[in-house]
Amino acid sequence: LRPLLAGDPDITAVLAFERKRWRSPSYWPDGIAQIRAMRAARYDWVIDLQGLARSALFAWLADGAFTVGLELEREGAHLAYDLAVPRPKDKPHAVDWYLAVARALGIPVHDSFAWLPPRPEIGSQVETKWPRDHSRWIGINPGARWDNKRWPAEHFAELVRQLAARDPSFRFAIFGSPDDWSLAETIRHAAPGRCENFAGRTTLPELIELLRRCELLVTNDTGPMHLAAALRKPVVSLFGPTRPDQTGPYGQEAFALRYPLPCAPCMKSRCHWAEPLACLRGTLATSVAGEVTRRLEPNAT
C-alpha cells in the first residue's frame, strides 16, 4: 500500500514495516536501525490505527511523547498507548473510529477534500497504455483475501451477461491481483469484446486512475472497494462473513448485499455452514444487476 502515500506533500517520510522480512534474522540489523531512526526523530505524537500487537509494539518502540490508538483489546495493543480511543457507539464504521482518534487529538474533522486526488503523471501513463473510449465502464472486482469473501465467479459472469444485454454501451473492467487472472478470465468470456482483464496488469496508482474512469464498481469486501468509495464512486458490494457497518464501503454501507443467514456475519476466514458460502451464493446475479441499474439512475443515492 506504500504507493498510495508516495508524493504526498504533507508526508515527510514513509517508514515501511517489512512484516515478512522480520521473520528472517538476516533482516534484523536493518529493522533495528529503522527502530533507532524512529526513536531519534523524537515524535510528538505516535498514532496507531491498526490496533494489533505488532503495530502497538512499534508504536511503543518509537518512544514518542504521546501515543494514541484504538481501544481494541483482542491482542492487548491498548496497553501500549497513553490514550486508547473507544469505538463510537453511534458510528461503528472503522473510518469513524479513526476519525474519533483525530477528534481526541483536537484535530478538526471534515470531508471537504479529495481523498485520492488525481495524479496527472499516472493518468498520462494509463491513457498511453489504455486509451479512453466513449463506453460506460463498469468495474468488476471478483477477488478477495479470504476465499469465503468471494461471490462466485460464475455469478459475476452471469451479472456481466445480464448487464451487457441491458445496455450496449456498457463495458467491463475486471480488476484483481495476478492470482485473480483465472477468475477474471471466467468473467471476461461472459461478454466477449466487452470486457478488459486488468488482473495483475496494473500498479496500485494505475488501478486508482482506472477506477476513476468507472461509473460504478461491483466488488467483494476487499481493497479496491475502499478505493472506489474514497473516489466517491457508487459501489455495489457483496458481503458474506464480515460486517458492512464496520468495514463496508464508507458512506455506502447501506448498499451492501448479503443473503440473510443466522450464521452471518461470522467474522471467520473459513465457512463452517452446512451449505458452504451460502451467505454469498444466495445473492443472485439478477438482484445485483437490479441494484447496479438503480445506482446508475440519475439522482440515485
mmCIF file of C-alpha atoms in Angstrom:
data_model
loop_
_atom_site.group_PDB
_atom_site.id
_atom_site.type_symbol
_atom_site.label_atom_id
_atom_site.label_comp_id
_atom_site.label_asym_id
_atom_site.label_seq_id
_atom_site.Cartn_x
_atom_site.Cartn_y
_atom_site.Cartn_z
ATOM 1 C CA LEU A 1 0.000 0.000 0.000
ATOM 2 C CA ARG A 2 3.017 2.277 0.189
ATOM 3 C CA PRO A 3 2.424 3.716 -3.337
ATOM 4 C CA LEU A 4 -0.804 5.291 -2.025
ATOM 5 C CA LEU A 5 1.342 7.679 0.026
ATOM 6 C CA ALA A 6 4.095 8.381 -2.480
ATOM 7 C CA GLY A 7 4.363 12.019 -3.483
ATOM 8 C CA ASP A 8 2.020 13.346 -0.787
ATOM 9 C CA PRO A 9 3.364 16.831 0.044
ATOM 10 C CA ASP A 10 2.204 16.547 3.673
ATOM 11 C CA ILE A 11 4.340 13.460 4.349
ATOM 12 C CA THR A 12 7.990 13.940 5.258
ATOM 13 C CA ALA A 13 8.960 10.257 5.242
ATOM 14 C CA VAL A 14 7.428 6.808 4.882
ATOM 15 C CA LEU A 15 8.888 4.009 7.001
ATOM 16 C CA ALA A 16 7.726 0.645 5.675
ATOM 17 C CA PHE A 17 7.060 -2.164 8.143
ATOM 18 C CA GLU A 18 8.595 -5.212 6.463
ATOM 19 C CA ARG A 19 6.369 -7.807 8.098
ATOM 20 C CA LYS A 20 7.611 -10.836 6.167
ATOM 21 C CA ARG A 21 11.264 -9.816 6.257
ATOM 22 C CA TRP A 22 11.201 -9.597 10.063
ATOM 23 C CA ARG A 23 10.885 -13.387 10.088
ATOM 24 C CA SER A 24 14.471 -13.679 8.863
ATOM 25 C CA PRO A 25 17.334 -12.908 11.304
ATOM 26 C CA SER A 26 19.318 -11.528 8.343
ATOM 27 C CA TYR A 27 16.919 -8.555 8.248
ATOM 28 C CA TRP A 28 17.079 -7.769 11.964
ATOM 29 C CA PRO A 29 20.053 -5.347 11.762
ATOM 30 C CA ASP A 30 18.140 -3.241 9.193
ATOM 31 C CA GLY A 31 14.949 -3.449 11.230
ATOM 32 C CA ILE A 32 16.712 -2.405 14.417
ATOM 33 C CA ALA A 33 18.308 0.515 12.555
ATOM 34 C CA GLN A 34 14.803 1.597 11.478
ATOM 35 C CA ILE A 35 13.593 1.496 15.085
ATOM 36 C CA ARG A 36 16.554 3.583 16.195
ATOM 37 C CA ALA A 37 15.789 6.125 13.457
ATOM 38 C CA MET A 38 12.183 6.354 14.675
ATOM 39 C CA ARG A 39 13.318 6.931 18.242
ATOM 40 C CA ALA A 40 15.879 9.525 17.166
ATOM 41 C CA ALA A 41 13.137 11.523 15.398
ATOM 42 C CA ARG A 42 11.507 12.162 18.819
ATOM 43 C CA TYR A 43 7.959 12.326 17.501
ATOM 44 C CA ASP A 44 5.426 14.424 19.400
ATOM 45 C CA TRP A 45 2.580 12.029 18.606
ATOM 46 C CA VAL A 46 2.584 8.373 17.615
ATOM 47 C CA ILE A 47 -0.793 7.224 16.248
ATOM 48 C CA ASP A 48 -1.573 3.515 15.776
ATOM 49 C CA LEU A 49 -4.728 2.918 13.722
ATOM 50 C CA GLN A 50 -4.220 -0.828 13.312
ATOM 51 C CA GLY A 51 -4.581 -1.940 16.908
ATOM 52 C CA LEU A 52 -2.621 -5.176 16.568
ATOM 53 C CA ALA A 53 0.114 -6.415 18.881
ATOM 54 C CA ARG A 54 2.858 -5.789 16.326
ATOM 55 C CA SER A 55 1.674 -2.282 15.414
ATOM 56 C CA ALA A 56 1.336 -1.370 19.094
ATOM 57 C CA LEU A 57 4.832 -2.737 19.771
ATOM 58 C CA PHE A 58 6.322 -0.493 17.092
ATOM 59 C CA ALA A 59 4.294 2.455 18.326
ATOM 60 C CA TRP A 60 5.723 1.872 21.807
ATOM 61 C CA LEU A 61 9.266 1.374 20.453
ATOM 62 C CA ALA A 62 9.027 4.701 18.604
ATOM 63 C CA ASP A 63 9.128 6.313 22.076
ATOM 64 C CA GLY A 64 7.110 9.395 21.122
ATOM 65 C CA ALA A 65 5.954 11.972 23.622
ATOM 66 C CA PHE A 66 2.323 10.790 23.349
ATOM 67 C CA THR A 67 0.994 7.536 21.884
ATOM 68 C CA VAL A 68 -2.644 7.090 20.909
ATOM 69 C CA GLY A 69 -4.526 4.216 19.327
ATOM 70 C CA LEU A 70 -7.748 2.230 19.202
ATOM 71 C CA GLU A 71 -9.326 0.668 22.260
ATOM 72 C CA LEU A 72 -9.170 -2.793 20.725
ATOM 73 C CA GLU A 73 -8.394 -5.339 23.403
ATOM 74 C CA ARG A 74 -8.119 -8.554 21.416
ATOM 75 C CA GLU A 75 -4.297 -8.505 21.290
ATOM 76 C CA GLY A 76 -3.625 -6.175 24.202
ATOM 77 C CA ALA A 77 -2.495 -3.335 21.928
ATOM 78 C CA HIS A 78 -4.230 -0.714 24.075
ATOM 79 C CA LEU A 79 -1.719 -1.366 26.867
ATOM 80 C CA ALA A 80 0.990 0.354 24.778
ATOM 81 C CA TYR A 81 -0.925 3.643 24.447
ATOM 82 C CA ASP A 82 -1.192 6.748 26.553
ATOM 83 C CA LEU A 83 -4.733 7.090 25.187
ATOM 84 C CA ALA A 84 -6.951 4.328 23.796
ATOM 85 C CA VAL A 85 -9.970 5.699 21.924
ATOM 86 C CA PRO A 86 -13.176 3.596 22.085
ATOM 87 C CA ARG A 87 -15.248 2.811 19.009
ATOM 88 C CA PRO A 88 -18.119 5.328 18.712
ATOM 89 C CA LYS A 89 -21.357 3.550 19.592
ATOM 90 C CA ASP A 90 -23.459 5.525 17.126
ATOM 91 C CA LYS A 91 -20.994 5.151 14.232
ATOM 92 C CA PRO A 92 -19.356 1.712 14.269
ATOM 93 C CA HIS A 93 -17.504 2.023 10.937
ATOM 94 C CA ALA A 94 -13.708 1.751 11.153
ATOM 95 C CA VAL A 95 -13.263 5.107 9.389
ATOM 96 C CA ASP A 96 -15.405 6.829 12.019
ATOM 97 C CA TRP A 97 -13.271 5.171 14.692
ATOM 98 C CA TYR A 98 -10.137 6.575 13.074
ATOM 99 C CA LEU A 99 -11.765 9.996 12.898
ATOM 100 C CA ALA A 100 -12.595 9.702 16.599
ATOM 101 C CA VAL A 101 -8.833 9.448 17.204
ATOM 102 C CA ALA A 102 -8.377 12.707 15.302
ATOM 103 C CA ARG A 103 -11.078 14.358 17.401
ATOM 104 C CA ALA A 104 -9.452 13.080 20.596
ATOM 105 C CA LEU A 105 -6.283 14.892 19.499
ATOM 106 C CA GLY A 106 -8.185 18.116 18.852
ATOM 107 C CA ILE A 107 -7.902 17.793 15.058
ATOM 108 C CA PRO A 108 -10.888 19.252 13.124
ATOM 109 C CA VAL A 109 -12.705 16.615 11.077
ATOM 110 C CA HIS A 110 -14.389 17.364 7.754
ATOM 111 C CA ASP A 111 -14.625 15.845 4.291
ATOM 112 C CA SER A 112 -14.184 18.889 2.077
ATOM 113 C CA PHE A 113 -11.155 17.498 0.297
ATOM 114 C CA ALA A 114 -10.281 14.835 -2.268
ATOM 115 C CA TRP A 115 -9.374 11.533 -0.635
ATOM 116 C CA LEU A 116 -7.397 10.389 -3.673
ATOM 117 C CA PRO A 117 -6.590 13.454 -5.788
ATOM 118 C CA PRO A 118 -5.706 12.832 -9.445
ATOM 119 C CA ARG A 119 -2.063 12.210 -10.279
ATOM 120 C CA PRO A 120 -1.540 13.654 -13.770
ATOM 121 C CA GLU A 121 1.619 11.654 -14.416
ATOM 122 C CA ILE A 122 -0.123 8.366 -13.552
ATOM 123 C CA GLY A 123 -3.187 9.405 -15.541
ATOM 124 C CA SER A 124 -0.966 10.019 -18.561
ATOM 125 C CA GLN A 125 0.602 6.563 -18.206
ATOM 126 C CA VAL A 126 -2.835 4.959 -18.021
ATOM 127 C CA GLU A 127 -4.036 6.907 -21.063
ATOM 128 C CA THR A 128 -0.997 5.713 -23.049
ATOM 129 C CA LYS A 129 -1.499 2.060 -22.060
ATOM 130 C CA TRP A 130 -5.295 2.006 -22.262
ATOM 131 C CA PRO A 131 -6.663 4.937 -24.292
ATOM 132 C CA ARG A 132 -10.027 6.196 -23.103
ATOM 133 C CA ASP A 133 -13.091 5.481 -25.235
ATOM 134 C CA HIS A 134 -16.708 6.594 -25.061
ATOM 135 C CA SER A 135 -18.037 3.465 -23.358
ATOM 136 C CA ARG A 136 -19.700 3.399 -19.968
ATOM 137 C CA TRP A 137 -17.258 1.409 -17.867
ATOM 138 C CA ILE A 138 -18.423 -0.793 -15.003
ATOM 139 C CA GLY A 139 -15.722 -2.081 -12.667
ATOM 140 C CA ILE A 140 -15.801 -5.725 -11.560
ATOM 141 C CA ASN A 141 -13.633 -6.946 -8.686
ATOM 142 C CA PRO A 142 -14.026 -10.731 -8.132
ATOM 143 C CA GLY A 143 -11.089 -11.397 -5.795
ATOM 144 C CA ALA A 144 -10.641 -11.150 -2.036
ATOM 145 C CA ARG A 145 -8.085 -12.217 0.536
ATOM 146 C CA TRP A 146 -10.398 -14.806 2.098
ATOM 147 C CA ASP A 147 -11.978 -17.396 -0.196
ATOM 148 C CA ASN A 148 -15.238 -17.089 1.735
ATOM 149 C CA LYS A 149 -15.430 -13.380 0.892
ATOM 150 C CA ARG A 150 -15.680 -14.209 -2.808
ATOM 151 C CA TRP A 151 -19.004 -14.084 -4.587
ATOM 152 C CA PRO A 152 -18.705 -16.979 -7.064
ATOM 153 C CA ALA A 153 -17.027 -16.178 -10.381
ATOM 154 C CA GLU A 154 -19.939 -17.750 -12.254
ATOM 155 C CA HIS A 155 -22.276 -15.286 -10.508
ATOM 156 C CA PHE A 156 -20.065 -12.397 -11.639
ATOM 157 C CA ALA A 157 -20.091 -13.839 -15.172
ATOM 158 C CA GLU A 158 -23.900 -14.043 -15.169
ATOM 159 C CA LEU A 159 -24.074 -10.465 -13.871
ATOM 160 C CA VAL A 160 -21.890 -9.262 -16.753
ATOM 161 C CA ARG A 161 -24.059 -11.161 -19.268
ATOM 162 C CA GLN A 162 -27.210 -9.538 -17.894
ATOM 163 C CA LEU A 163 -25.764 -6.021 -17.778
ATOM 164 C CA ALA A 164 -24.278 -6.353 -21.267
ATOM 165 C CA ALA A 165 -27.702 -7.332 -22.576
ATOM 166 C CA ARG A 166 -29.366 -4.366 -20.835
ATOM 167 C CA ASP A 167 -27.116 -1.653 -22.207
ATOM 168 C CA PRO A 168 -24.892 -1.965 -25.311
ATOM 169 C CA SER A 169 -22.776 0.995 -24.119
ATOM 170 C CA PHE A 170 -21.541 -0.908 -21.054
ATOM 171 C CA ARG A 171 -18.008 -2.258 -20.968
ATOM 172 C CA PHE A 172 -16.463 -4.055 -18.036
ATOM 173 C CA ALA A 173 -13.069 -3.518 -16.394
ATOM 174 C CA ILE A 174 -12.147 -6.594 -14.368
ATOM 175 C CA PHE A 175 -9.643 -5.882 -11.604
ATOM 176 C CA GLY A 176 -7.569 -8.109 -9.373
ATOM 177 C CA SER A 177 -4.152 -9.397 -8.420
ATOM 178 C CA PRO A 178 -2.104 -11.787 -10.587
ATOM 179 C CA ASP A 179 -3.681 -14.653 -8.617
ATOM 180 C CA ASP A 180 -7.123 -13.488 -9.792
ATOM 181 C CA TRP A 181 -6.319 -13.842 -13.503
ATOM 182 C CA SER A 182 -8.283 -17.067 -13.988
ATOM 183 C CA LEU A 183 -11.288 -15.638 -12.129
ATOM 184 C CA ALA A 184 -11.170 -12.583 -14.359
ATOM 185 C CA GLU A 185 -10.908 -14.724 -17.495
ATOM 186 C CA THR A 186 -14.032 -16.657 -16.495
ATOM 187 C CA ILE A 187 -15.889 -13.364 -16.302
ATOM 188 C CA ARG A 188 -14.326 -11.922 -19.468
ATOM 189 C CA HIS A 189 -15.680 -14.786 -21.549
ATOM 190 C CA ALA A 190 -19.226 -13.887 -20.441
ATOM 191 C CA ALA A 191 -19.217 -10.876 -22.766
ATOM 192 C CA PRO A 192 -16.504 -11.268 -25.432
ATOM 193 C CA GLY A 193 -15.230 -7.962 -26.734
ATOM 194 C CA ARG A 194 -16.933 -6.047 -23.939
ATOM 195 C CA CYS A 195 -14.514 -6.900 -21.103
ATOM 196 C CA GLU A 196 -10.926 -5.963 -20.301
ATOM 197 C CA ASN A 197 -8.978 -8.160 -17.899
ATOM 198 C CA PHE A 198 -6.716 -5.917 -15.783
ATOM 199 C CA ALA A 199 -5.903 -8.562 -13.156
ATOM 200 C CA GLY A 200 -2.206 -8.365 -12.340
ATOM 201 C CA ARG A 201 -1.567 -5.760 -15.060
ATOM 202 C CA THR A 202 -1.727 -2.526 -13.062
ATOM 203 C CA THR A 203 0.198 -0.829 -10.326
ATOM 204 C CA LEU A 204 -1.843 0.426 -7.386
ATOM 205 C CA PRO A 205 -1.795 4.069 -8.624
ATOM 206 C CA GLU A 206 -2.846 2.886 -12.107
ATOM 207 C CA LEU A 207 -5.714 0.927 -10.570
ATOM 208 C CA ILE A 208 -6.936 4.108 -8.885
ATOM 209 C CA GLU A 209 -6.933 6.018 -12.167
ATOM 210 C CA LEU A 210 -8.826 3.197 -13.902
ATOM 211 C CA LEU A 211 -11.390 3.163 -11.089
ATOM 212 C CA ARG A 212 -11.749 6.894 -11.594
ATOM 213 C CA ARG A 213 -12.960 6.151 -15.145
ATOM 214 C CA CYS A 214 -15.628 3.705 -13.973
ATOM 215 C CA GLU A 215 -19.202 4.758 -13.320
ATOM 216 C CA LEU A 216 -19.647 2.072 -10.657
ATOM 217 C CA LEU A 217 -17.803 -0.852 -9.067
ATOM 218 C CA VAL A 218 -19.266 -4.268 -8.215
ATOM 219 C CA THR A 219 -16.958 -5.858 -5.703
ATOM 220 C CA ASN A 220 -16.328 -8.234 -2.870
ATOM 221 C CA ASP A 221 -15.187 -6.958 0.522
ATOM 222 C CA THR A 222 -11.592 -6.068 -0.383
ATOM 223 C CA GLY A 223 -9.177 -3.206 -1.030
ATOM 224 C CA PRO A 224 -10.471 -1.839 -4.367
ATOM 225 C CA MET A 225 -13.896 -1.491 -2.734
ATOM 226 C CA HIS A 226 -12.434 1.073 -0.339
ATOM 227 C CA LEU A 227 -10.560 2.843 -3.141
ATOM 228 C CA ALA A 228 -13.775 3.250 -5.140
ATOM 229 C CA ALA A 229 -15.577 4.554 -2.055
ATOM 230 C CA ALA A 230 -12.756 7.031 -1.445
ATOM 231 C CA LEU A 231 -13.167 8.184 -5.048
ATOM 232 C CA ARG A 232 -16.871 8.641 -4.246
ATOM 233 C CA LYS A 233 -17.888 6.182 -6.927
ATOM 234 C CA PRO A 234 -21.115 4.197 -6.481
ATOM 235 C CA VAL A 235 -20.228 0.792 -5.036
ATOM 236 C CA VAL A 236 -22.337 -2.359 -5.055
ATOM 237 C CA SER A 237 -20.612 -4.645 -2.562
ATOM 238 C CA LEU A 238 -21.127 -8.352 -1.877
ATOM 239 C CA PHE A 239 -20.706 -9.369 1.752
ATOM 240 C CA GLY A 240 -20.545 -12.757 3.448
ATOM 241 C CA PRO A 241 -18.640 -13.304 6.704
ATOM 242 C CA THR A 242 -17.821 -9.669 7.506
ATOM 243 C CA ARG A 243 -19.801 -6.639 8.656
ATOM 244 C CA PRO A 244 -20.503 -3.839 6.179
ATOM 245 C CA ASP A 245 -21.454 -1.477 9.008
ATOM 246 C CA GLN A 246 -17.863 -1.748 10.273
ATOM 247 C CA THR A 247 -15.749 -2.322 7.167
ATOM 248 C CA GLY A 248 -18.036 -1.713 4.197
ATOM 249 C CA PRO A 249 -17.555 0.980 1.543
ATOM 250 C CA TYR A 250 -17.545 4.121 3.676
ATOM 251 C CA GLY A 251 -20.691 6.147 3.258
ATOM 252 C CA GLN A 252 -22.304 3.364 1.212
ATOM 253 C CA GLU A 253 -22.642 0.641 3.821
ATOM 254 C CA ALA A 254 -26.413 0.532 3.329
ATOM 255 C CA PHE A 255 -25.985 -0.719 -0.244
ATOM 256 C CA ALA A 256 -24.057 -3.861 0.735
ATOM 257 C CA LEU A 257 -25.763 -7.089 -0.368
ATOM 258 C CA ARG A 258 -25.779 -10.357 1.553
ATOM 259 C CA TYR A 259 -28.118 -13.331 1.633
ATOM 260 C CA PRO A 260 -29.561 -13.475 5.166
ATOM 261 C CA LEU A 261 -28.396 -16.426 7.247
ATOM 262 C CA PRO A 262 -28.258 -16.882 11.029
ATOM 263 C CA CYS A 263 -24.500 -17.505 10.871
ATOM 264 C CA ALA A 264 -23.665 -14.259 9.047
ATOM 265 C CA PRO A 265 -21.630 -12.301 9.804
ATOM 266 C CA CYS A 266 -19.425 -14.988 11.353
ATOM 267 C CA MET A 267 -16.191 -12.927 11.062
ATOM 268 C CA LYS A 268 -14.277 -16.120 10.237
ATOM 269 C CA SER A 269 -11.939 -16.796 7.327
ATOM 270 C CA ARG A 270 -13.414 -20.275 6.809
ATOM 271 C CA CYS A 271 -17.027 -21.173 6.225
ATOM 272 C CA HIS A 272 -18.480 -23.754 8.644
ATOM 273 C CA TRP A 273 -22.108 -23.559 7.497
ATOM 274 C CA ALA A 274 -23.768 -26.758 6.266
ATOM 275 C CA GLU A 275 -24.080 -25.244 2.799
ATOM 276 C CA PRO A 276 -20.659 -23.668 2.144
ATOM 277 C CA LEU A 277 -20.690 -19.975 1.197
ATOM 278 C CA ALA A 278 -24.494 -19.838 1.237
ATOM 279 C CA CYS A 279 -24.345 -16.234 2.504
ATOM 280 C CA LEU A 280 -22.723 -15.305 -0.822
ATOM 281 C CA ARG A 281 -24.190 -17.867 -3.211
ATOM 282 C CA GLY A 282 -27.703 -16.933 -2.143
ATOM 283 C CA THR A 283 -27.288 -13.449 -3.646
ATOM 284 C CA LEU A 284 -28.339 -13.884 -7.272
ATOM 285 C CA ALA A 285 -26.957 -12.037 -10.274
ATOM 286 C CA THR A 286 -30.431 -10.746 -11.114
ATOM 287 C CA SER A 287 -30.728 -8.872 -7.832
ATOM 288 C CA VAL A 288 -27.207 -7.443 -8.187
ATOM 289 C CA ALA A 289 -27.953 -6.318 -11.744
ATOM 290 C CA GLY A 290 -31.062 -4.587 -10.491
ATOM 291 C CA GLU A 291 -29.057 -2.770 -7.816
ATOM 292 C CA VAL A 292 -26.448 -1.706 -10.384
ATOM 293 C CA THR A 293 -29.162 -0.317 -12.654
ATOM 294 C CA ARG A 294 -30.766 1.543 -9.754
ATOM 295 C CA ARG A 295 -27.470 3.038 -8.573
ATOM 296 C CA LEU A 296 -26.716 4.312 -12.066
ATOM 297 C CA GLU A 297 -30.019 6.119 -12.402
ATOM 298 C CA PRO A 298 -29.845 9.940 -12.334
ATOM 299 C CA ASN A 299 -30.106 11.344 -8.809
ATOM 300 C CA ALA A 300 -29.581 7.910 -7.252
ATOM 301 C CA THR A 301 -28.100 7.954 -3.732
#
